[in-house]
């Protein structure tokens, strides 16, 4: 059985972390397979990606039974976690985390690296790191303080408080909570809606928001003009305008 399962339904690729007996905790093997799955997601035919977990957890973070084998943790983070976090941000298409259960440590960082998070009502969000004397990694400090604001992010990550799905929704950490049984269907529905949007425009919007985190207004205005010029050269722009003028729904191809 693969540690990461990849399935395709039309333009939607679903990546399932598949170590249910270990709450889908990260091992070197899982990282490698996730890396391959994210490479497959670069296929232009894939226009939306879902990341979820098998069984009752989304991902419990680093497999603590493999912890002793990690040696130099800094090097291990650089070799295993960082490429996958960066690969998610570099995908020019929406990545949806369908958080089906416990989401802890670097599993929480993984969910937060995605563009959209929806959760099962049974999901729990747990910082984890400080509970074992570590600091947030795998982009946790970068994403969580942007999603929640510095004050709430610090308080949460340092308290190690277990957050319910309803609390995560109230905080804006997830955009939607559904009954656990309904999560796969809702994630597929949301992903196929995104897969029918102008994918290049979605990808460029993602890049712009990432860039906005560190840029000046002048730099952001410049990047917007460059990417808008590219968007205006897309087939989807032509189709969007034609459909509007012809008073019909657009049929975007992602080109
Ligand atoms: C686990 C794990 C787990 C192994 C539950 N590993 N077995 C760190 C270091 C090095 C390099 C790079 O990066 C990192 C980043 C990190 O991710 S550090 C943070 C690591 N993660 C954690 O500290 C989370 C630890 N787990 C938990 O807080 C809870 O288990 C969660 C919230 C995930 C789930 O809670 P519950 O639903 O109450 O389940 P449980 O605690 O009863 O766990 C069920 C089983 O899963 C249990 O095994 P058992 O044999 O007793 O059934 C746990 O030992 C096992 N498990 N997390 N990370």
Coordinates of C-alpha atoms and ligand atoms in Angstrom, one line a residue:
X1 CA 0.0 0.0 0.0
X2 CA 1.3 3.4 -1.0
X3 CA 1.8 6.0 1.8
X4 CA 0.3 8.6 -0.5
X5 CA -2.6 7.7 -2.9
X6 CA -3.2 9.8 -6.0
X7 CA -6.5 9.7 -7.9
X8 CA -7.8 11.8 -10.8
X9 CA -11.4 12.7 -11.5
X10 CA -11.5 14.9 -14.6
X11 CA -9.4 18.0 -13.9
X12 CA -9.3 17.3 -10.1
X13 CA -6.4 15.5 -8.5
X14 CA -6.9 14.1 -5.0
X15 CA -3.8 13.4 -2.9
X16 CA -4.6 11.2 0.1
X17 CA -2.1 10.8 2.9
X18 CA -2.4 7.1 3.5
X19 CA -0.9 5.9 6.8
X20 CA -4.1 5.7 8.7
X21 CA -2.7 3.4 11.4
X22 CA -0.2 6.2 12.2
X23 CA -2.6 9.1 11.8
X24 CA -0.9 9.8 8.4
X25 CA 2.2 11.1 10.3
X26 CA 5.1 12.1 8.1
X27 CA 8.0 9.8 7.5
X28 CA 10.7 10.1 4.9
X29 CA 8.8 7.7 2.7
X30 CA 5.6 9.7 2.9
X31 CA 7.5 12.9 2.1
X32 CA 8.9 11.3 -1.1
X33 CA 5.6 10.1 -2.3
X34 CA 3.9 13.5 -1.5
X35 CA 6.7 15.1 -3.6
X36 CA 5.8 12.8 -6.6
X37 CA 2.1 13.5 -6.1
X38 CA 2.7 17.3 -6.2
X39 CA 4.9 16.9 -9.3
X40 CA 2.0 15.1 -11.0
X41 CA -0.3 17.9 -10.0
X42 CA 1.7 20.3 -12.2
X43 CA 0.1 18.6 -15.2
X44 CA -1.8 21.5 -16.9
X45 CA -4.8 19.1 -17.3
X46 CA -5.1 19.2 -13.5
X47 CA -6.9 22.4 -12.5
X48 CA -7.6 21.8 -8.8
X49 CA -6.0 19.7 -6.1
X50 CA -7.4 18.3 -2.9
X51 CA -5.2 17.1 -0.1
X52 CA -6.8 14.9 2.5
X53 CA -6.1 12.0 4.9
X54 CA -7.1 8.4 5.1
X55 CA -8.9 7.1 8.2
X56 CA -9.6 9.3 11.2
X57 CA -6.8 11.8 10.9
X58 CA -5.7 14.4 8.4
X59 CA -2.0 14.3 9.6
X60 CA -0.4 14.1 13.0
X61 CA 2.8 15.8 11.9
X62 CA 6.2 14.2 12.2
X63 CA 6.0 10.5 13.0
X64 CA 7.4 10.6 16.5
X65 CA 8.5 7.0 16.3
X66 CA 10.8 7.9 13.4
X67 CA 12.0 11.0 15.3
X68 CA 15.1 9.4 16.6
X69 CA 16.2 8.6 13.0
X70 CA 16.0 12.2 11.9
X71 CA 19.5 13.1 13.0
X72 CA 20.1 16.7 12.1
X73 CA 16.6 18.1 12.2
X74 CA 17.4 21.3 10.4
X75 CA 18.8 19.3 7.5
X76 CA 15.9 16.9 7.6
X77 CA 13.4 19.8 7.4
X78 CA 15.3 21.3 4.4
X79 CA 15.4 18.0 2.6
X80 CA 11.9 16.6 3.3
X81 CA 9.3 19.2 4.4
X82 CA 10.5 22.4 2.6
X83 CA 10.3 21.1 -1.0
X84 CA 6.7 20.0 -0.5
X85 CA 5.5 23.2 1.2
X86 CA 7.2 25.2 -1.6
X87 CA 5.7 22.9 -4.2
X88 CA 2.2 23.7 -2.9
X89 CA 2.8 27.4 -3.1
X90 CA 4.3 27.1 -6.6
X91 CA 1.3 25.2 -8.0
X92 CA -0.5 27.7 -10.2
X93 CA -3.9 26.2 -9.3
X94 CA -6.0 26.0 -6.1
X95 CA -5.0 23.5 -3.5
X96 CA -7.8 22.6 -1.1
X97 CA -7.0 20.9 2.3
X98 CA -10.0 18.7 3.2
X99 CA -9.2 18.3 6.9
X100 CA -11.0 15.0 7.8
X101 CA -9.7 14.6 11.4
X102 CA -6.8 15.4 13.7
X103 CA -4.4 18.0 12.2
X104 CA -1.3 18.5 14.3
X105 CA 2.3 19.8 14.1
X106 CA 3.6 19.8 10.6
X107 CA 0.3 18.4 9.5
X108 CA -1.2 21.7 10.6
X109 CA 1.5 23.5 8.7
X110 CA 0.7 21.5 5.6
X111 CA -3.0 22.4 5.8
X112 CA -2.1 26.0 6.3
X113 CA 0.1 26.0 3.2
X114 CA -2.9 25.2 1.1
X115 CA -5.1 27.9 -0.5
X116 CA -8.4 26.8 1.1
X117 CA -9.2 24.7 4.1
X118 CA -12.5 22.9 4.7
X119 CA -13.0 20.6 7.7
X120 CA -15.1 17.7 9.0
X121 CA -17.0 18.6 12.1
X122 CA -14.9 15.9 13.9
X123 CA -11.6 17.6 12.9
X124 CA -9.3 18.9 15.7
X125 CA -6.5 21.4 15.2
X126 CA -3.5 21.0 17.5
X127 CA -0.2 22.9 17.4
X128 CA 1.7 20.0 18.8
X129 CA 5.2 21.4 18.5
X130 CA 5.4 23.1 21.9
X131 CA 3.9 20.0 23.5
X132 CA 7.2 18.2 22.7
X133 CA 9.4 21.2 23.3
X134 CA 9.8 22.2 19.7
X135 CA 8.9 25.3 17.7
X136 CA 6.4 25.5 14.8
X137 CA 8.1 24.4 11.5
X138 CA 7.3 23.5 7.9
X139 CA 6.0 27.1 7.4
X140 CA 3.8 27.1 10.5
X141 CA 5.1 30.4 11.8
X142 CA 4.7 31.9 8.3
X143 CA 1.2 30.8 7.4
X144 CA -0.5 30.7 10.8
X145 CA 0.4 34.3 11.7
X146 CA -0.8 35.5 8.3
X147 CA -4.0 33.5 8.7
X148 CA -4.8 34.4 12.3
X149 CA -2.8 37.6 13.1
X150 CA 0.3 37.7 15.2
X151 CA -1.4 37.9 18.6
X152 CA -3.8 35.0 18.2
X153 CA -1.2 32.9 16.4
X154 CA 1.3 33.3 19.2
X155 CA -1.2 32.6 21.9
X156 CA -2.4 29.5 20.1
X157 CA 0.9 28.0 19.1
X158 CA 2.4 28.6 22.5
X159 CA -0.6 27.3 24.5
X160 CA -0.9 24.0 22.4
X161 CA -4.7 24.3 22.8
X162 CA -6.7 21.8 20.9
X163 CA -9.2 23.7 18.6
X164 CA -12.4 22.1 17.5
X165 CA -13.5 22.5 13.8
X166 CA -16.2 25.0 14.9
X167 CA -13.6 27.1 16.7
X168 CA -11.3 26.9 13.7
X169 CA -14.2 28.2 11.6
X170 CA -14.9 31.0 14.0
X171 CA -11.2 32.0 13.8
X172 CA -11.2 31.9 10.0
X173 CA -8.7 29.1 9.9
X174 CA -11.1 27.0 7.8
X175 CA -13.7 28.4 5.5
X176 CA -16.3 25.7 5.9
X177 CA -17.2 22.8 8.3
X178 CA -19.4 19.9 7.1
X179 CA -20.5 16.6 8.7
X180 CA -17.7 14.2 8.6
X181 CA -19.4 11.8 6.2
X182 CA -20.1 14.6 3.8
X183 CA -16.5 15.9 3.6
X184 CA -15.3 13.9 0.6
X185 CA -18.3 14.8 -1.5
X186 CA -18.1 18.5 -0.5
X187 CA -14.4 18.6 -1.2
X188 CA -14.9 17.0 -4.7
X189 CA -17.7 19.5 -5.4
X190 CA -15.7 22.5 -4.3
X191 CA -12.6 21.3 -6.3
X192 CA -14.7 20.7 -9.5
X193 CA -16.2 24.2 -9.2
X194 CA -12.6 25.6 -9.0
X195 CA -11.5 23.4 -11.8
X196 CA -14.0 25.1 -14.1
X197 CA -12.7 28.6 -13.3
X198 CA -10.0 30.4 -15.3
X199 CA -7.1 28.4 -13.9
X200 CA -4.4 30.8 -15.1
X201 CA -6.1 33.7 -13.4
X202 CA -6.5 31.7 -10.2
X203 CA -2.8 30.8 -10.3
X204 CA -1.8 34.4 -10.9
X205 CA -4.1 35.5 -8.0
X206 CA -2.4 33.0 -5.8
X207 CA 1.1 34.4 -6.8
X208 CA 0.0 38.0 -6.2
X209 CA -1.4 37.3 -2.7
X210 CA 1.9 35.5 -1.8
X211 CA 3.9 38.4 -3.2
X212 CA 1.7 40.9 -1.3
X213 CA 3.0 39.5 2.0
X214 CA 6.4 41.0 1.6
X215 CA 6.1 43.7 -1.2
X216 CA 5.7 47.4 -1.1
X217 CA 2.6 48.9 -2.8
X218 CA 4.7 50.1 -5.7
X219 CA 6.1 46.5 -6.2
X220 CA 2.6 45.1 -5.9
X221 CA 1.1 47.5 -8.5
X222 CA 3.9 46.6 -10.9
X223 CA 3.4 42.9 -10.5
X224 CA -0.4 43.3 -10.9
X225 CA 0.2 45.1 -14.2
X226 CA 2.5 42.4 -15.5
X227 CA 0.3 39.6 -14.6
X228 CA -2.9 41.4 -15.8
X229 CA -1.2 41.7 -19.2
X230 CA -0.6 38.0 -19.1
X231 CA -4.2 37.3 -18.0
X232 CA -5.5 39.5 -20.8
X233 CA -3.7 37.3 -23.3
X234 CA -5.5 34.1 -22.1
X235 CA -8.2 32.3 -23.9
X236 CA -10.3 32.5 -20.7
X237 CA -10.3 36.3 -20.8
X238 CA -11.6 36.2 -24.4
X239 CA -14.2 33.6 -23.4
X240 CA -15.2 35.5 -20.3
X241 CA -15.8 38.7 -22.2
X242 CA -17.6 37.0 -25.1
X243 CA -19.8 35.0 -22.7
X244 CA -20.7 38.2 -20.8
X245 CA -21.6 40.1 -24.0
X246 CA -23.6 37.1 -25.3
X247 CA -25.4 36.7 -21.9
X248 CA -24.4 33.1 -21.5
X249 CA -22.4 31.2 -18.9
X250 CA -18.7 31.1 -19.7
X251 CA -16.9 27.9 -20.6
X252 CA -13.3 28.3 -19.3
X253 CA -10.6 25.9 -20.5
X254 CA -7.8 27.0 -18.2
X255 CA -5.7 28.3 -21.1
Ligands
LIG1 C1 1.3 9.3 16.6 C2 1.5 10.6 16.4 C3 2.7 11.1 15.8 C4 3.4 8.9 15.9 C5 -0.4 10.4 17.2 N1 3.6 10.1 15.6 N2 2.3 8.4 16.4 C6 9.4 17.6 14.1 C7 10.6 17.0 14.4 C8 11.5 16.6 13.4 C9 11.5 16.9 12.2 C10 10.6 17.7 11.5 O1 9.4 18.1 11.9 C11 8.8 18.1 13.1 C12 7.5 18.6 13.0 C13 6.4 18.1 13.8 O2 5.4 17.8 13.2 S1 6.6 18.1 15.5 C14 5.0 17.7 16.0 C15 4.7 16.2 15.9 N3 3.3 16.0 16.2 C16 2.8 16.0 17.5 O3 3.4 16.3 18.4 C17 1.3 15.5 17.6 C18 1.2 14.4 18.5 N4 -0.1 13.8 18.5 C19 -1.2 14.4 19.1 O4 -1.1 15.5 19.6 C20 -2.4 13.6 19.1 O5 -2.1 12.3 19.0 C21 -3.4 14.0 17.9 C22 -3.9 15.5 18.2 C23 -2.7 14.0 16.6 C24 -4.6 13.1 17.9 O6 -5.2 13.0 19.1 P1 -6.2 11.8 19.5 O7 -7.3 11.8 18.4 O8 -6.7 12.0 20.9 O9 -5.4 10.5 19.3 P2 -4.3 9.8 20.2 O10 -3.5 10.9 20.9 O11 -4.9 8.8 21.1 O12 -3.4 9.1 19.1 C25 -3.8 7.9 18.5 C26 -2.6 7.1 18.1 O13 -1.8 7.8 17.1 C27 -1.7 6.8 19.3 O14 -1.1 5.6 19.2 P3 -1.7 4.3 20.0 O15 -0.8 3.2 19.6 O16 -1.7 4.6 21.5 O17 -3.1 4.1 19.5 C28 -0.6 7.9 19.1 O18 0.6 7.6 19.8 C29 -0.4 7.9 17.6 N5 0.1 9.2 17.2 N6 0.4 11.3 16.7 N7 2.9 12.4 15.5

